[in-house]
Amino acid sequence: MAQAPPARSERTIAHMDMDCFFVSVERKKDPKLNGLPVIVGGPSNRRGVVASCSYEARAKGVHSAMPTAQAFALCPEAVLISGNFGAYSEYSEQVKQIVSEAVPVLEFASIDEFYLDLTGMDRFFGCWQFATELRAKIMRETGLPITLGMANTKTVAKITTGTAKPCGERMVEPGQEVAFLAPLPVQQIPGVGPQSTIELNKLGLKLIGDIQQADVDHLERVLGISGRILWLKAHAADIGAVHTHYERKSISAEETFMADTNDTKALEALITAMVEKLAYQLRTSERLTACVTVKVRYSNFDTHEQQQRIAYTAQDGELMETAKAIFRKMLHKNRPVRLLGVGFSQLVPGGIQLNLFDDAEEKSKLLQATDAIRHLHGANAIGRAATLQASGHRKGTRLAGTVSSS
Ligand SMILES: [Mg+2]
């Protein structure tokens, strides 16, 4: 009997892949190659292999990693180019530049392919509109074709890209992932190579839908842990985050009260003050956070910490709301508090994305103005009225902002 399917991922992942990247770069340098079957690869007289080939060559059965001699047997009229990896990396860098200016969470999976995690952005922006506009920008600025796939996991997004190639864009609507995957052959799952395909077919698993229907424990018995992973992938479950190349850091502030307090209003005001300082620190270091942590230590040293994942931001308003919401949820009202702390983690570079991630441009302008005043007069020069209330409760206390790797 088949198990209940795992919960589908609720992330928004875009995957983009340059179309026959090396060939496209060669065609840009020499437009006469347009429309011709082109192979970039090693010489056919020795053990050269195809690194990239145009769709005209693919139509004849040529594919990458095939020995060049075999490719010429299939497509004798092909134009062979030995390749210029310097130029390819230059274009790759150019794409990386364009993308990282627009999105903080991205992972380059290879020289011509990357993933973006746009989760949470739909609150401010249409994710699909954002992704298609970014794709258009890449094509406009590099002059190279690229295909976009969007879905709820990396695996499904990459498969979607595959079905939209060449030079296309496609989105799988939320909730439609399992139905979208079902009729596709198993080898469409990234990582399922020719050998695995044979093995899966032998087990009667030809389509991704067959994997969806299979008993997961049976799959694991026969294929090991990769059997379970395949089953999860086939159900569009959330495995495999988008890994940024950036070093992750966290910043935090905490404050110990000389006299413990259970004055909720004052505690909240202190949270506001700490968030303000930390958010300012975020913006001046041009970073965004995706995780807010609140720490409460009661008079008996009993310490609690809770965190919440949020959409990337460096805006005071959203961070304060989040921190206060966490605080209200976790606070035991009648117990006196000894220490209060706030932390931001999962930091990524992205100061210039402020407007992108916030709907209220006005709010952003206000922040820019207050930040400018802080620059001129020091970090304590300006603050919201609410934060002033907190100061009365701080008797010889410390406010330590620490920046540490996490
Ligand atoms: Mg590619």
CSV table of C-alpha atoms and ligand atoms in Angstrom, one decimal:
chain,number,residue,atom,x,y,z
A,1,MET,CA,0.0,0.0,0.0
A,2,ALA,CA,1.4,3.4,-0.9
A,3,GLN,CA,2.2,5.9,1.8
A,4,ALA,CA,0.4,9.2,2.1
A,5,PRO,CA,2.3,11.7,-0.1
A,6,PRO,CA,4.7,14.1,1.7
A,7,ALA,CA,3.8,17.7,2.0
A,8,ARG,CA,4.6,19.7,-1.1
A,9,SER,CA,7.1,22.5,-0.8
A,10,GLU,CA,5.7,26.0,-0.6
A,11,ARG,CA,8.8,27.7,-1.8
A,12,THR,CA,9.1,29.7,-5.0
A,13,ILE,CA,12.2,28.7,-6.9
A,14,ALA,CA,13.3,30.0,-10.3
A,15,HIS,CA,15.8,28.1,-12.3
A,16,MET,CA,17.5,29.6,-15.3
A,17,ASP,CA,19.8,27.9,-17.8
A,18,MET,CA,21.6,29.5,-20.8
A,19,ASP,CA,20.7,27.7,-24.0
A,20,CYS,CA,23.7,25.8,-25.6
A,21,PHE,CA,25.8,28.4,-23.8
A,22,PHE,CA,29.2,27.9,-25.5
A,23,VAL,CA,27.6,27.8,-29.0
A,24,SER,CA,25.6,31.0,-28.2
A,25,VAL,CA,28.7,32.8,-27.2
A,26,GLU,CA,30.5,31.7,-30.4
A,27,ARG,CA,27.5,32.8,-32.4
A,28,LYS,CA,27.6,36.2,-30.8
A,29,LYS,CA,31.2,36.5,-31.9
A,30,ASP,CA,30.5,35.2,-35.4
A,31,PRO,CA,26.8,35.6,-36.4
A,32,LYS,CA,27.5,33.5,-39.6
A,33,LEU,CA,27.2,30.5,-37.3
A,34,ASN,CA,23.5,31.3,-36.8
A,35,GLY,CA,21.3,28.5,-38.2
A,36,LEU,CA,24.2,26.1,-38.7
A,37,PRO,CA,24.8,22.9,-36.7
A,38,VAL,CA,27.6,24.0,-34.4
A,39,ILE,CA,29.6,21.8,-32.0
A,40,VAL,CA,32.0,23.2,-29.4
A,41,GLY,CA,34.3,20.4,-28.3
A,42,GLY,CA,37.6,18.5,-28.7
A,43,PRO,CA,39.0,17.4,-32.0
A,44,SER,CA,37.3,14.4,-33.7
A,45,ASN,CA,40.5,12.6,-34.6
A,46,ARG,CA,41.4,12.0,-31.0
A,47,ARG,CA,39.4,11.4,-27.9
A,48,GLY,CA,37.6,14.8,-28.1
A,49,VAL,CA,34.1,15.1,-26.8
A,50,VAL,CA,31.2,17.5,-27.4
A,51,ALA,CA,31.1,20.2,-24.7
A,52,SER,CA,28.1,22.0,-26.2
A,53,CYS,CA,26.1,21.8,-29.4
A,54,SER,CA,23.4,23.8,-31.2
A,55,TYR,CA,19.8,22.6,-31.5
A,56,GLU,CA,20.5,22.0,-35.2
A,57,ALA,CA,23.1,19.4,-34.2
A,58,ARG,CA,20.8,18.0,-31.5
A,59,ALA,CA,18.2,17.4,-34.1
A,60,LYS,CA,20.6,14.9,-35.7
A,61,GLY,CA,21.1,13.1,-32.4
A,62,VAL,CA,24.2,14.9,-31.2
A,63,HIS,CA,24.4,15.6,-27.5
A,64,SER,CA,27.0,16.9,-25.0
A,65,ALA,CA,29.6,14.4,-23.7
A,66,MET,CA,29.4,12.4,-26.9
A,67,PRO,CA,32.7,11.6,-28.6
A,68,THR,CA,33.2,14.3,-31.3
A,69,ALA,CA,33.9,11.5,-33.9
A,70,GLN,CA,30.5,10.0,-33.2
A,71,ALA,CA,28.9,13.5,-33.5
A,72,PHE,CA,30.4,13.9,-37.0
A,73,ALA,CA,29.2,10.5,-38.0
A,74,LEU,CA,25.6,11.7,-37.1
A,75,CYS,CA,26.0,15.2,-38.4
A,76,PRO,CA,28.9,15.5,-41.0
A,77,GLU,CA,28.0,19.1,-41.9
A,78,ALA,CA,28.6,20.3,-38.3
A,79,VAL,CA,30.9,23.2,-37.7
A,80,LEU,CA,33.5,22.3,-35.0
A,81,ILE,CA,34.9,25.0,-32.8
A,82,SER,CA,37.5,24.2,-30.2
A,83,GLY,CA,36.2,26.7,-27.7
A,84,ASN,CA,37.3,29.7,-25.9
A,85,PHE,CA,36.7,29.2,-22.2
A,86,GLY,CA,38.0,32.7,-21.3
A,87,ALA,CA,35.0,34.2,-23.2
A,88,TYR,CA,32.6,31.8,-21.7
A,89,SER,CA,33.6,32.7,-18.1
A,90,GLU,CA,33.4,36.4,-19.0
A,91,TYR,CA,29.8,36.0,-20.1
A,92,SER,CA,29.1,33.8,-17.1
A,93,GLU,CA,30.5,36.6,-14.8
A,94,GLN,CA,28.3,39.1,-16.6
A,95,VAL,CA,25.2,37.0,-16.0
A,96,LYS,CA,26.2,36.5,-12.3
A,97,GLN,CA,26.6,40.3,-12.0
A,98,ILE,CA,23.2,41.0,-13.4
A,99,VAL,CA,21.5,38.4,-11.2
A,100,SER,CA,23.2,39.1,-7.9
A,101,GLU,CA,22.3,42.8,-8.3
A,102,ALA,CA,18.7,41.8,-8.4
A,103,VAL,CA,18.4,38.9,-6.0
A,104,PRO,CA,20.2,38.1,-2.7
A,105,VAL,CA,19.6,34.3,-2.6
A,106,LEU,CA,21.0,32.6,-5.6
A,107,GLU,CA,23.1,29.6,-6.3
A,108,PHE,CA,25.1,29.1,-9.5
A,109,ALA,CA,24.9,25.4,-10.2
A,110,SER,CA,27.3,25.6,-13.1
A,111,ILE,CA,28.9,28.1,-15.4
A,112,ASP,CA,25.5,28.7,-17.2
A,113,GLU,CA,22.8,27.7,-14.8
A,114,PHE,CA,21.5,29.1,-11.5
A,115,TYR,CA,18.7,29.0,-8.9
A,116,LEU,CA,16.9,31.8,-7.2
A,117,ASP,CA,14.8,31.5,-4.1
A,118,LEU,CA,12.0,34.0,-4.4
A,119,THR,CA,10.0,32.7,-1.5
A,120,GLY,CA,8.1,35.5,0.2
A,121,MET,CA,8.7,38.0,-2.5
A,122,ASP,CA,5.2,37.6,-3.9
A,123,ARG,CA,3.9,39.7,-1.1
A,124,PHE,CA,5.5,42.6,-2.7
A,125,PHE,CA,5.9,41.6,-6.3
A,126,GLY,CA,4.7,39.1,-8.7
A,127,CYS,CA,7.5,36.4,-8.6
A,128,TRP,CA,6.7,35.4,-12.1
A,129,GLN,CA,6.8,38.9,-13.4
A,130,PHE,CA,10.1,39.5,-11.5
A,131,ALA,CA,11.7,36.3,-12.9
A,132,THR,CA,10.6,36.9,-16.5
A,133,GLU,CA,11.8,40.5,-16.4
A,134,LEU,CA,15.1,39.4,-15.0
A,135,ARG,CA,15.3,36.8,-17.8
A,136,ALA,CA,14.6,39.6,-20.4
A,137,LYS,CA,17.3,41.7,-18.8
A,138,ILE,CA,19.9,39.0,-19.0
A,139,MET,CA,19.1,38.4,-22.7
A,140,ARG,CA,19.1,42.1,-23.5
A,141,GLU,CA,22.4,42.8,-21.8
A,142,THR,CA,24.3,39.7,-22.8
A,143,GLY,CA,22.6,39.1,-26.1
A,144,LEU,CA,22.4,35.4,-25.2
A,145,PRO,CA,19.3,33.1,-25.0
A,146,ILE,CA,18.3,31.7,-21.6
A,147,THR,CA,15.4,29.6,-20.4
A,148,LEU,CA,13.4,30.1,-17.2
A,149,GLY,CA,11.5,27.5,-15.2
A,150,MET,CA,9.6,28.3,-12.0
A,151,ALA,CA,8.1,25.9,-9.5
A,152,ASN,CA,8.2,25.1,-5.8
A,153,THR,CA,11.4,23.1,-5.5
A,154,LYS,CA,14.8,23.2,-7.2
A,155,THR,CA,14.2,19.8,-8.8
A,156,VAL,CA,10.8,20.8,-10.2
A,157,ALA,CA,12.1,24.2,-11.4
A,158,LYS,CA,15.0,22.5,-13.2
A,159,ILE,CA,12.7,20.0,-14.8
A,160,THR,CA,10.3,22.8,-15.8
A,161,THR,CA,13.2,24.6,-17.5
A,162,GLY,CA,14.0,21.5,-19.4
A,163,THR,CA,10.5,21.4,-20.8
A,164,ALA,CA,10.6,25.1,-21.8
A,165,LYS,CA,13.9,24.9,-23.8
A,166,PRO,CA,15.1,26.4,-26.0
A,167,CYS,CA,14.7,30.1,-25.1
A,168,GLY,CA,11.4,29.7,-23.3
A,169,GLU,CA,9.8,30.4,-19.9
A,170,ARG,CA,7.4,28.3,-18.0
A,171,MET,CA,5.8,28.2,-14.5
A,172,VAL,CA,4.2,25.3,-12.8
A,173,GLU,CA,1.2,26.7,-10.8
A,174,PRO,CA,1.3,26.0,-7.1
A,175,GLY,CA,-0.4,22.7,-6.4
A,176,GLN,CA,0.0,21.4,-10.0
A,177,GLU,CA,3.5,20.0,-9.5
A,178,VAL,CA,2.6,16.3,-9.0
A,179,ALA,CA,0.3,16.4,-12.1
A,180,PHE,CA,3.0,18.2,-14.1
A,181,LEU,CA,5.7,15.6,-13.2
A,182,ALA,CA,3.6,12.5,-13.6
A,183,PRO,CA,3.7,12.0,-17.4
A,184,LEU,CA,7.5,12.8,-17.7
A,185,PRO,CA,10.1,10.1,-18.1
A,186,VAL,CA,12.2,9.4,-15.0
A,187,GLN,CA,15.4,10.5,-16.6
A,188,GLN,CA,14.0,14.1,-16.5
A,189,ILE,CA,14.8,14.1,-12.8
A,190,PRO,CA,18.2,15.8,-12.4
A,191,GLY,CA,20.8,13.3,-11.3
A,192,VAL,CA,19.0,10.3,-13.0
A,193,GLY,CA,21.6,9.4,-15.6
A,194,PRO,CA,21.5,6.6,-18.3
A,195,GLN,CA,22.5,3.9,-15.8
A,196,SER,CA,19.9,4.8,-13.2
A,197,THR,CA,17.3,5.1,-15.9
A,198,ILE,CA,17.9,1.5,-16.9
A,199,GLU,CA,17.8,0.4,-13.3
A,200,LEU,CA,14.5,2.2,-12.7
A,201,ASN,CA,12.9,1.0,-15.9
A,202,LYS,CA,13.8,-2.6,-14.8
A,203,LEU,CA,11.8,-2.0,-11.7
A,204,GLY,CA,8.8,-0.9,-13.8
A,205,LEU,CA,9.4,2.8,-13.1
A,206,LYS,CA,9.4,4.5,-16.5
A,207,LEU,CA,7.5,7.7,-15.7
A,208,ILE,CA,7.9,10.1,-12.7
A,209,GLY,CA,4.2,9.2,-12.0
A,210,ASP,CA,5.3,5.5,-11.4
A,211,ILE,CA,7.7,6.8,-8.7
A,212,GLN,CA,4.9,8.8,-7.2
A,213,GLN,CA,2.7,5.7,-7.0
A,214,ALA,CA,5.5,3.4,-5.7
A,215,ASP,CA,5.8,2.3,-2.1
A,216,VAL,CA,8.5,4.5,-0.6
A,217,ASP,CA,9.8,1.8,1.8
A,218,HIS,CA,10.1,-0.6,-1.1
A,219,LEU,CA,12.0,2.0,-3.1
A,220,GLU,CA,14.4,2.5,-0.2
A,221,ARG,CA,14.9,-1.3,0.2
A,222,VAL,CA,15.8,-1.6,-3.4
A,223,LEU,CA,17.6,1.6,-4.2
A,224,GLY,CA,18.9,2.7,-0.7
A,225,ILE,CA,18.4,6.2,0.5
A,226,SER,CA,18.3,7.6,-3.1
A,227,GLY,CA,15.1,5.7,-3.5
A,228,ARG,CA,13.5,7.7,-0.8
A,229,ILE,CA,15.0,10.9,-2.2
A,230,LEU,CA,13.6,10.1,-5.7
A,231,TRP,CA,10.2,9.6,-4.2
A,232,LEU,CA,10.3,12.9,-2.3
A,233,LYS,CA,11.5,14.7,-5.5
A,234,ALA,CA,8.7,13.1,-7.5
A,235,HIS,CA,6.2,14.6,-5.0
A,236,ALA,CA,7.7,18.1,-5.2
A,237,ALA,CA,8.6,17.9,-1.5
A,238,ASP,CA,11.0,20.5,0.0
A,239,ILE,CA,14.5,19.0,-0.1
A,240,GLY,CA,17.6,20.9,-1.1
A,241,ALA,CA,17.7,24.6,-0.3
A,242,VAL,CA,19.2,27.2,-2.6
A,243,HIS,CA,22.7,27.7,-1.2
A,244,THR,CA,24.2,31.1,-1.7
A,245,HIS,CA,27.9,31.5,-2.0
A,246,TYR,CA,27.9,34.3,0.5
A,247,GLU,CA,29.2,33.8,3.9
A,248,ARG,CA,26.4,33.8,6.4
A,249,LYS,CA,26.6,36.1,9.4
A,250,SER,CA,24.3,37.1,12.2
A,251,ILE,CA,24.0,40.2,14.3
A,252,SER,CA,22.4,40.4,17.7
A,253,ALA,CA,21.9,42.7,20.7
A,254,GLU,CA,21.0,41.9,24.2
A,255,GLU,CA,20.4,43.7,27.4
A,256,THR,CA,20.4,42.7,31.0
A,257,PHE,CA,18.1,44.5,33.5
A,258,MET,CA,19.6,45.4,36.8
A,259,ALA,CA,16.1,45.1,38.3
A,260,ASP,CA,14.0,42.4,36.7
A,261,THR,CA,10.8,43.6,35.1
A,262,ASN,CA,7.5,42.3,33.8
A,263,ASP,CA,6.4,45.6,32.4
A,264,THR,CA,5.3,44.4,28.9
A,265,LYS,CA,5.2,47.8,27.5
A,266,ALA,CA,8.7,48.6,28.5
A,267,LEU,CA,10.0,45.3,27.3
A,268,GLU,CA,8.4,45.9,23.9
A,269,ALA,CA,9.9,49.3,23.8
A,270,LEU,CA,13.3,47.9,24.4
A,271,ILE,CA,12.7,45.4,21.6
A,272,THR,CA,11.9,48.3,19.3
A,273,ALA,CA,15.1,50.0,20.3
A,274,MET,CA,17.2,47.0,19.7
A,275,VAL,CA,15.6,46.2,16.4
A,276,GLU,CA,16.2,49.8,15.3
A,277,LYS,CA,19.9,49.6,16.1
A,278,LEU,CA,20.3,46.2,14.4
A,279,ALA,CA,18.3,47.2,11.3
A,280,TYR,CA,20.5,50.3,11.0
A,281,GLN,CA,23.5,48.1,11.2
A,282,LEU,CA,22.1,45.8,8.5
A,283,ARG,CA,21.5,48.7,6.2
A,284,THR,CA,24.9,50.3,6.7
A,285,SER,CA,26.6,47.0,6.0
A,286,GLU,CA,24.2,46.6,3.0
A,287,ARG,CA,22.7,43.3,4.2
A,288,LEU,CA,19.3,41.8,4.5
A,289,THR,CA,18.1,39.3,7.0
A,290,ALA,CA,15.7,36.3,6.6
A,291,CYS,CA,15.5,35.2,10.2
A,292,VAL,CA,14.6,37.0,13.5
A,293,THR,CA,15.4,35.5,16.9
A,294,VAL,CA,14.1,36.8,20.2
A,295,LYS,CA,15.7,35.6,23.5
A,296,VAL,CA,14.1,36.0,26.9
A,297,ARG,CA,15.8,35.1,30.2
A,298,TYR,CA,13.7,35.1,33.3
A,299,SER,CA,14.8,36.0,36.8
A,300,ASN,CA,15.6,32.3,37.6
A,301,PHE,CA,17.9,32.2,34.5
A,302,ASP,CA,15.5,30.1,32.6
A,303,THR,CA,16.2,31.1,29.0
A,304,HIS,CA,14.0,30.8,26.0
A,305,GLU,CA,14.8,31.5,22.3
A,306,GLN,CA,12.4,31.6,19.4
A,307,GLN,CA,13.0,32.4,15.8
A,308,GLN,CA,11.0,33.1,12.7
A,309,ARG,CA,11.9,32.9,9.0
A,310,ILE,CA,10.8,36.0,7.0
A,311,ALA,CA,11.2,37.3,3.6
A,312,TYR,CA,14.5,39.2,3.1
A,313,THR,CA,14.4,42.7,4.5
A,314,ALA,CA,16.3,45.4,6.3
A,315,GLN,CA,13.3,47.5,7.0
A,316,ASP,CA,12.6,48.5,10.6
A,317,GLY,CA,8.8,48.1,10.4
A,318,GLU,CA,8.7,44.5,9.3
A,319,LEU,CA,11.5,43.5,11.7
A,320,MET,CA,9.9,45.2,14.6
A,321,GLU,CA,6.5,43.6,13.9
A,322,THR,CA,8.2,40.2,13.6
A,323,ALA,CA,10.3,40.6,16.8
A,324,LYS,CA,7.3,41.8,18.8
A,325,ALA,CA,5.1,39.0,17.5
A,326,ILE,CA,7.6,36.4,18.5
A,327,PHE,CA,8.1,38.1,21.9
A,328,ARG,CA,4.3,38.2,22.6
A,329,LYS,CA,4.0,34.5,21.7
A,330,MET,CA,6.8,33.3,23.9
A,331,LEU,CA,6.5,35.7,26.9
A,332,HIS,CA,5.2,34.3,30.2
A,333,LYS,CA,3.5,37.4,31.4
A,334,ASN,CA,3.8,37.0,35.2
A,335,ARG,CA,7.5,36.1,35.3
A,336,PRO,CA,10.0,38.9,35.7
A,337,VAL,CA,12.5,39.2,32.8
A,338,ARG,CA,16.2,39.5,33.5
A,339,LEU,CA,17.5,39.7,30.0
A,340,LEU,CA,16.1,40.4,26.5
A,341,GLY,CA,17.8,39.8,23.2
A,342,VAL,CA,17.1,40.2,19.5
A,343,GLY,CA,19.1,38.7,16.7
A,344,PHE,CA,19.1,38.7,12.9
A,345,SER,CA,20.6,35.8,11.0
A,346,GLN,CA,20.7,34.3,7.5
A,347,LEU,CA,22.2,37.6,6.4
A,348,VAL,CA,22.9,38.2,2.7
A,349,PRO,CA,24.3,41.1,0.8
A,350,GLY,CA,21.6,43.2,-0.6
A,351,GLY,CA,21.4,46.8,0.6
A,352,ILE,CA,20.3,48.0,-2.8
A,353,GLN,CA,17.3,45.7,-2.8
A,354,LEU,CA,15.5,47.7,-0.1
A,355,ASN,CA,12.9,49.0,-2.5
A,356,LEU,CA,12.5,45.7,-4.2
A,357,PHE,CA,11.5,43.9,-1.1
A,358,ASP,CA,9.3,46.6,0.4
A,359,ASP,CA,6.0,47.8,-1.0
A,360,ALA,CA,6.2,51.2,0.6
A,361,GLU,CA,8.8,53.2,-1.1
A,362,GLU,CA,7.9,56.1,1.2
A,363,LYS,CA,9.0,54.1,4.2
A,364,SER,CA,12.3,53.4,2.5
A,365,LYS,CA,12.8,57.1,1.9
A,366,LEU,CA,12.1,57.8,5.6
A,367,LEU,CA,14.6,55.2,6.6
A,368,GLN,CA,17.2,56.7,4.2
A,369,ALA,CA,16.6,60.1,5.8
A,370,THR,CA,16.9,58.9,9.4
A,371,ASP,CA,20.0,56.8,8.5
A,372,ALA,CA,21.6,59.9,7.0
A,373,ILE,CA,21.0,61.7,10.3
A,374,ARG,CA,22.5,58.8,12.2
A,375,HIS,CA,25.6,58.9,10.0
A,376,LEU,CA,26.0,62.6,10.9
A,377,HIS,CA,25.2,62.5,14.6
A,378,GLY,CA,25.8,59.0,15.7
A,379,ALA,CA,23.6,56.0,16.0
A,380,ASN,CA,21.6,57.3,19.1
A,381,ALA,CA,20.8,60.6,17.5
A,382,ILE,CA,17.3,59.6,16.4
A,383,GLY,CA,14.8,57.0,17.4
A,384,ARG,CA,11.1,56.3,17.5
A,385,ALA,CA,9.1,57.8,20.4
A,386,ALA,CA,8.4,54.3,21.7
A,387,THR,CA,12.1,53.6,22.3
A,388,LEU,CA,12.4,56.5,24.7
A,389,GLN,CA,10.2,54.7,27.2
A,390,ALA,CA,12.6,51.9,27.4
A,391,SER,CA,15.4,53.9,28.7
A,392,GLY,CA,13.9,54.5,32.1
A,393,HIS,CA,14.1,50.8,32.8
A,394,ARG,CA,17.7,50.4,31.9
A,395,LYS,CA,19.7,51.0,35.0
A,396,GLY,CA,23.4,50.6,34.4
A,397,THR,CA,22.7,48.0,31.8
A,398,ARG,CA,24.6,47.2,28.7
A,399,LEU,CA,23.5,47.1,25.1
A,400,ALA,CA,25.9,44.9,23.3
A,401,GLY,CA,25.7,44.6,19.5
A,402,THR,CA,27.8,41.7,18.4
A,403,VAL,CA,28.6,40.6,14.9
A,404,SER,CA,29.5,37.0,14.6
A,405,SER,CA,29.7,34.3,12.1
A,406,SER,CA,27.0,31.7,12.4
B,1,MG,MG,22.8,25.4,-20.3
